[in-house]
């Protein structure tokens, strides 16, 4: 029997220019929360962060809203999750905002990688490389992000 369901969605827009617009939302019986990040592609820096709490179980949940603006200037890079949790999580924040920010940051990272590979010639050359060559090229960026890029201890 299905007792509870939560849906998390994320999308990215790549408008002409140097930024990505990432939106993520969380919807369940008690919550409707939406975030938006604008990230500069070249520097991986968040230039704007906002959140909207359309529905929350408690009015006090909205006390976490001002924390999100403090993400401006943070880079989406190694260590982002830890820094972000300190800013928007904990006893002055919201665990659901943290969850949405992790989703948005992950999608943004993927989009930045794809943006770098958007040139059809570069993409074709990358695809022609061996698996180990492709892994070596991505290693610094994806180090310890998954089993494929695990660093030996």
mmCIF file of C-alpha atoms in Angstrom:
data_model
loop_
_atom_site.group_PDB
_atom_site.id
_atom_site.type_symbol
_atom_site.label_atom_id
_atom_site.label_comp_id
_atom_site.label_asym_id
_atom_site.label_seq_id
_atom_site.Cartn_x
_atom_site.Cartn_y
_atom_site.Cartn_z
ATOM 1 C CA UNK A 1 0.000 0.000 0.000
ATOM 2 C CA UNK A 2 1.374 3.391 -1.044
ATOM 3 C CA UNK A 3 1.259 5.634 2.023
ATOM 4 C CA UNK A 4 3.239 8.672 0.917
ATOM 5 C CA UNK A 5 4.832 9.883 -2.279
ATOM 6 C CA UNK A 6 7.306 12.660 -3.000
ATOM 7 C CA UNK A 7 8.256 13.968 -6.414
ATOM 8 C CA UNK A 8 11.449 15.879 -7.115
ATOM 9 C CA UNK A 9 11.972 17.434 -10.524
ATOM 10 C CA UNK A 10 14.800 19.464 -11.969
ATOM 11 C CA UNK A 11 15.350 21.237 -15.254
ATOM 12 C CA UNK A 12 17.913 23.500 -16.860
ATOM 13 C CA UNK A 13 17.644 26.300 -19.346
ATOM 14 C CA UNK A 14 20.637 27.406 -21.319
ATOM 15 C CA UNK A 15 19.617 30.844 -22.560
ATOM 16 C CA UNK A 16 21.961 32.580 -24.930
ATOM 17 C CA UNK A 17 24.754 33.898 -22.807
ATOM 18 C CA UNK A 18 27.076 32.753 -20.102
ATOM 19 C CA UNK A 19 24.606 31.417 -17.522
ATOM 20 C CA UNK A 20 22.542 28.344 -16.770
ATOM 21 C CA UNK A 21 19.167 28.583 -15.072
ATOM 22 C CA UNK A 22 18.446 25.528 -12.935
ATOM 23 C CA UNK A 23 15.061 24.941 -11.353
ATOM 24 C CA UNK A 24 14.176 22.166 -8.922
ATOM 25 C CA UNK A 25 10.947 21.424 -7.124
ATOM 26 C CA UNK A 26 9.717 19.116 -4.387
ATOM 27 C CA UNK A 27 6.066 18.156 -4.174
ATOM 28 C CA UNK A 28 4.343 15.866 -1.701
ATOM 29 C CA UNK A 29 1.223 15.924 0.460
ATOM 30 C CA UNK A 30 2.761 18.484 2.832
ATOM 31 C CA UNK A 31 5.209 20.450 0.682
ATOM 32 C CA UNK A 32 5.456 22.403 -2.526
ATOM 33 C CA UNK A 33 8.932 23.975 -2.660
ATOM 34 C CA UNK A 34 10.630 25.453 -5.718
ATOM 35 C CA UNK A 35 14.188 26.714 -6.082
ATOM 36 C CA UNK A 36 16.047 28.498 -8.837
ATOM 37 C CA UNK A 37 19.798 28.874 -9.327
ATOM 38 C CA UNK A 38 21.525 30.991 -11.926
ATOM 39 C CA UNK A 39 25.087 29.825 -12.449
ATOM 40 C CA UNK A 40 27.843 31.394 -14.518
ATOM 41 C CA UNK A 41 29.162 28.627 -16.761
ATOM 42 C CA UNK A 42 32.786 29.786 -17.005
ATOM 43 C CA UNK A 43 33.348 30.109 -13.253
ATOM 44 C CA UNK A 44 30.697 27.653 -11.945
ATOM 45 C CA UNK A 45 29.622 30.469 -9.593
ATOM 46 C CA UNK A 46 26.054 30.902 -8.375
ATOM 47 C CA UNK A 47 25.039 34.438 -9.272
ATOM 48 C CA UNK A 48 21.460 34.161 -8.002
ATOM 49 C CA UNK A 49 19.586 31.744 -5.734
ATOM 50 C CA UNK A 50 15.933 31.881 -4.758
ATOM 51 C CA UNK A 51 13.312 29.655 -3.165
ATOM 52 C CA UNK A 52 9.557 29.688 -3.004
ATOM 53 C CA UNK A 53 7.628 27.733 -0.401
ATOM 54 C CA UNK A 54 4.148 27.431 -1.856
ATOM 55 C CA UNK A 55 3.017 24.888 0.727
ATOM 56 C CA UNK A 56 4.645 23.879 4.019
ATOM 57 C CA UNK A 57 3.411 21.886 7.015
ATOM 58 C CA UNK A 58 4.306 24.732 9.402
ATOM 59 C CA UNK A 59 4.453 28.500 8.984
ATOM 60 C CA UNK A 60 7.824 28.475 10.789
ATOM 61 C CA UNK A 61 9.336 26.584 7.816
ATOM 62 C CA UNK A 62 9.496 29.911 5.987
ATOM 63 C CA UNK A 63 12.136 31.124 8.447
ATOM 64 C CA UNK A 64 14.644 29.174 6.328
ATOM 65 C CA UNK A 65 13.990 31.270 3.210
ATOM 66 C CA UNK A 66 16.580 34.060 3.771
ATOM 67 C CA UNK A 67 19.425 31.516 3.955
ATOM 68 C CA UNK A 68 19.120 30.707 0.250
ATOM 69 C CA UNK A 69 20.234 34.172 -0.851
ATOM 70 C CA UNK A 70 23.530 33.515 0.978
ATOM 71 C CA UNK A 71 24.424 30.958 -1.711
ATOM 72 C CA UNK A 72 25.227 33.791 -4.122
ATOM 73 C CA UNK A 73 28.951 33.644 -4.871
ATOM 74 C CA UNK A 74 29.335 29.959 -3.964
ATOM 75 C CA UNK A 75 30.991 27.798 -6.626
ATOM 76 C CA UNK A 76 29.569 24.459 -7.702
ATOM 77 C CA UNK A 77 32.731 22.426 -7.247
ATOM 78 C CA UNK A 78 34.248 19.873 -4.896
ATOM 79 C CA UNK A 79 33.102 20.661 -1.374
ATOM 80 C CA UNK A 80 29.918 22.415 -2.527
ATOM 81 C CA UNK A 81 27.572 20.094 -0.619
ATOM 82 C CA UNK A 82 29.311 20.662 2.713
ATOM 83 C CA UNK A 83 29.394 24.453 2.298
ATOM 84 C CA UNK A 84 25.819 24.577 1.049
ATOM 85 C CA UNK A 85 24.536 22.457 3.973
ATOM 86 C CA UNK A 86 26.101 24.928 6.429
ATOM 87 C CA UNK A 87 24.328 27.800 4.694
ATOM 88 C CA UNK A 88 20.825 26.405 4.060
ATOM 89 C CA UNK A 89 20.621 23.400 6.379
ATOM 90 C CA UNK A 90 20.892 22.683 10.051
ATOM 91 C CA UNK A 91 18.745 24.169 12.784
ATOM 92 C CA UNK A 92 18.242 27.472 10.933
ATOM 93 C CA UNK A 93 17.539 25.869 7.582
ATOM 94 C CA UNK A 94 15.442 23.272 5.805
ATOM 95 C CA UNK A 95 16.366 19.705 4.915
ATOM 96 C CA UNK A 96 14.154 19.878 1.825
ATOM 97 C CA UNK A 97 15.944 22.965 0.523
ATOM 98 C CA UNK A 98 19.233 21.096 1.025
ATOM 99 C CA UNK A 99 17.853 18.157 -0.961
ATOM 100 C CA UNK A 100 16.718 20.428 -3.804
ATOM 101 C CA UNK A 101 20.031 22.299 -3.868
ATOM 102 C CA UNK A 102 21.947 19.007 -4.134
ATOM 103 C CA UNK A 103 19.719 17.975 -7.031
ATOM 104 C CA UNK A 104 20.122 21.354 -8.734
ATOM 105 C CA UNK A 105 23.905 21.440 -8.245
ATOM 106 C CA UNK A 106 24.311 17.939 -9.652
ATOM 107 C CA UNK A 107 22.257 18.771 -12.725
ATOM 108 C CA UNK A 108 24.118 22.054 -13.166
ATOM 109 C CA UNK A 109 27.472 20.232 -13.063
ATOM 110 C CA UNK A 110 26.283 17.817 -15.727
ATOM 111 C CA UNK A 111 25.055 20.683 -17.889
ATOM 112 C CA UNK A 112 28.373 22.503 -17.554
ATOM 113 C CA UNK A 113 30.183 19.376 -18.721
ATOM 114 C CA UNK A 114 27.806 19.041 -21.656
ATOM 115 C CA UNK A 115 28.142 22.745 -22.454
ATOM 116 C CA UNK A 116 31.907 22.258 -22.703
ATOM 117 C CA UNK A 117 31.335 19.342 -25.061
ATOM 118 C CA UNK A 118 28.661 21.074 -27.172
ATOM 119 C CA UNK A 119 31.067 21.703 -30.035
ATOM 120 C CA UNK A 120 30.316 18.791 -32.416
ATOM 121 C CA UNK A 121 33.942 18.401 -33.456
ATOM 122 C CA UNK A 122 35.210 18.319 -29.855
ATOM 123 C CA UNK A 123 32.412 15.941 -28.906
ATOM 124 C CA UNK A 124 33.235 13.585 -31.798
ATOM 125 C CA UNK A 125 36.946 13.661 -30.915
ATOM 126 C CA UNK A 126 36.099 12.906 -27.277
ATOM 127 C CA UNK A 127 33.857 9.992 -28.325
ATOM 128 C CA UNK A 128 36.670 8.536 -30.441
ATOM 129 C CA UNK A 129 38.982 8.288 -27.431
ATOM 130 C CA UNK A 130 39.312 5.067 -25.490
ATOM 131 C CA UNK A 131 37.351 4.646 -22.272
ATOM 132 C CA UNK A 132 40.498 5.141 -20.176
ATOM 133 C CA UNK A 133 41.400 8.333 -22.085
ATOM 134 C CA UNK A 134 37.888 9.722 -21.529
ATOM 135 C CA UNK A 135 38.068 8.788 -17.847
ATOM 136 C CA UNK A 136 41.480 10.461 -17.487
ATOM 137 C CA UNK A 137 40.140 13.623 -19.074
ATOM 138 C CA UNK A 138 37.208 13.782 -16.648
ATOM 139 C CA UNK A 139 39.076 12.529 -13.575
ATOM 140 C CA UNK A 140 39.866 15.884 -11.952
ATOM 141 C CA UNK A 141 36.314 17.095 -12.376
ATOM 142 C CA UNK A 142 34.605 13.882 -11.208
ATOM 143 C CA UNK A 143 37.149 12.599 -8.659
ATOM 144 C CA UNK A 144 35.431 10.498 -5.946
ATOM 145 C CA UNK A 145 31.974 11.376 -7.285
ATOM 146 C CA UNK A 146 31.130 7.736 -8.054
ATOM 147 C CA UNK A 147 32.645 4.254 -8.255
ATOM 148 C CA UNK A 148 34.076 4.939 -11.741
ATOM 149 C CA UNK A 149 36.103 7.915 -10.483
ATOM 150 C CA UNK A 150 37.022 6.525 -7.061
ATOM 151 C CA UNK A 151 40.515 7.482 -5.985
ATOM 152 C CA UNK A 152 42.609 4.726 -4.478
ATOM 153 C CA UNK A 153 43.216 5.110 -0.763
#
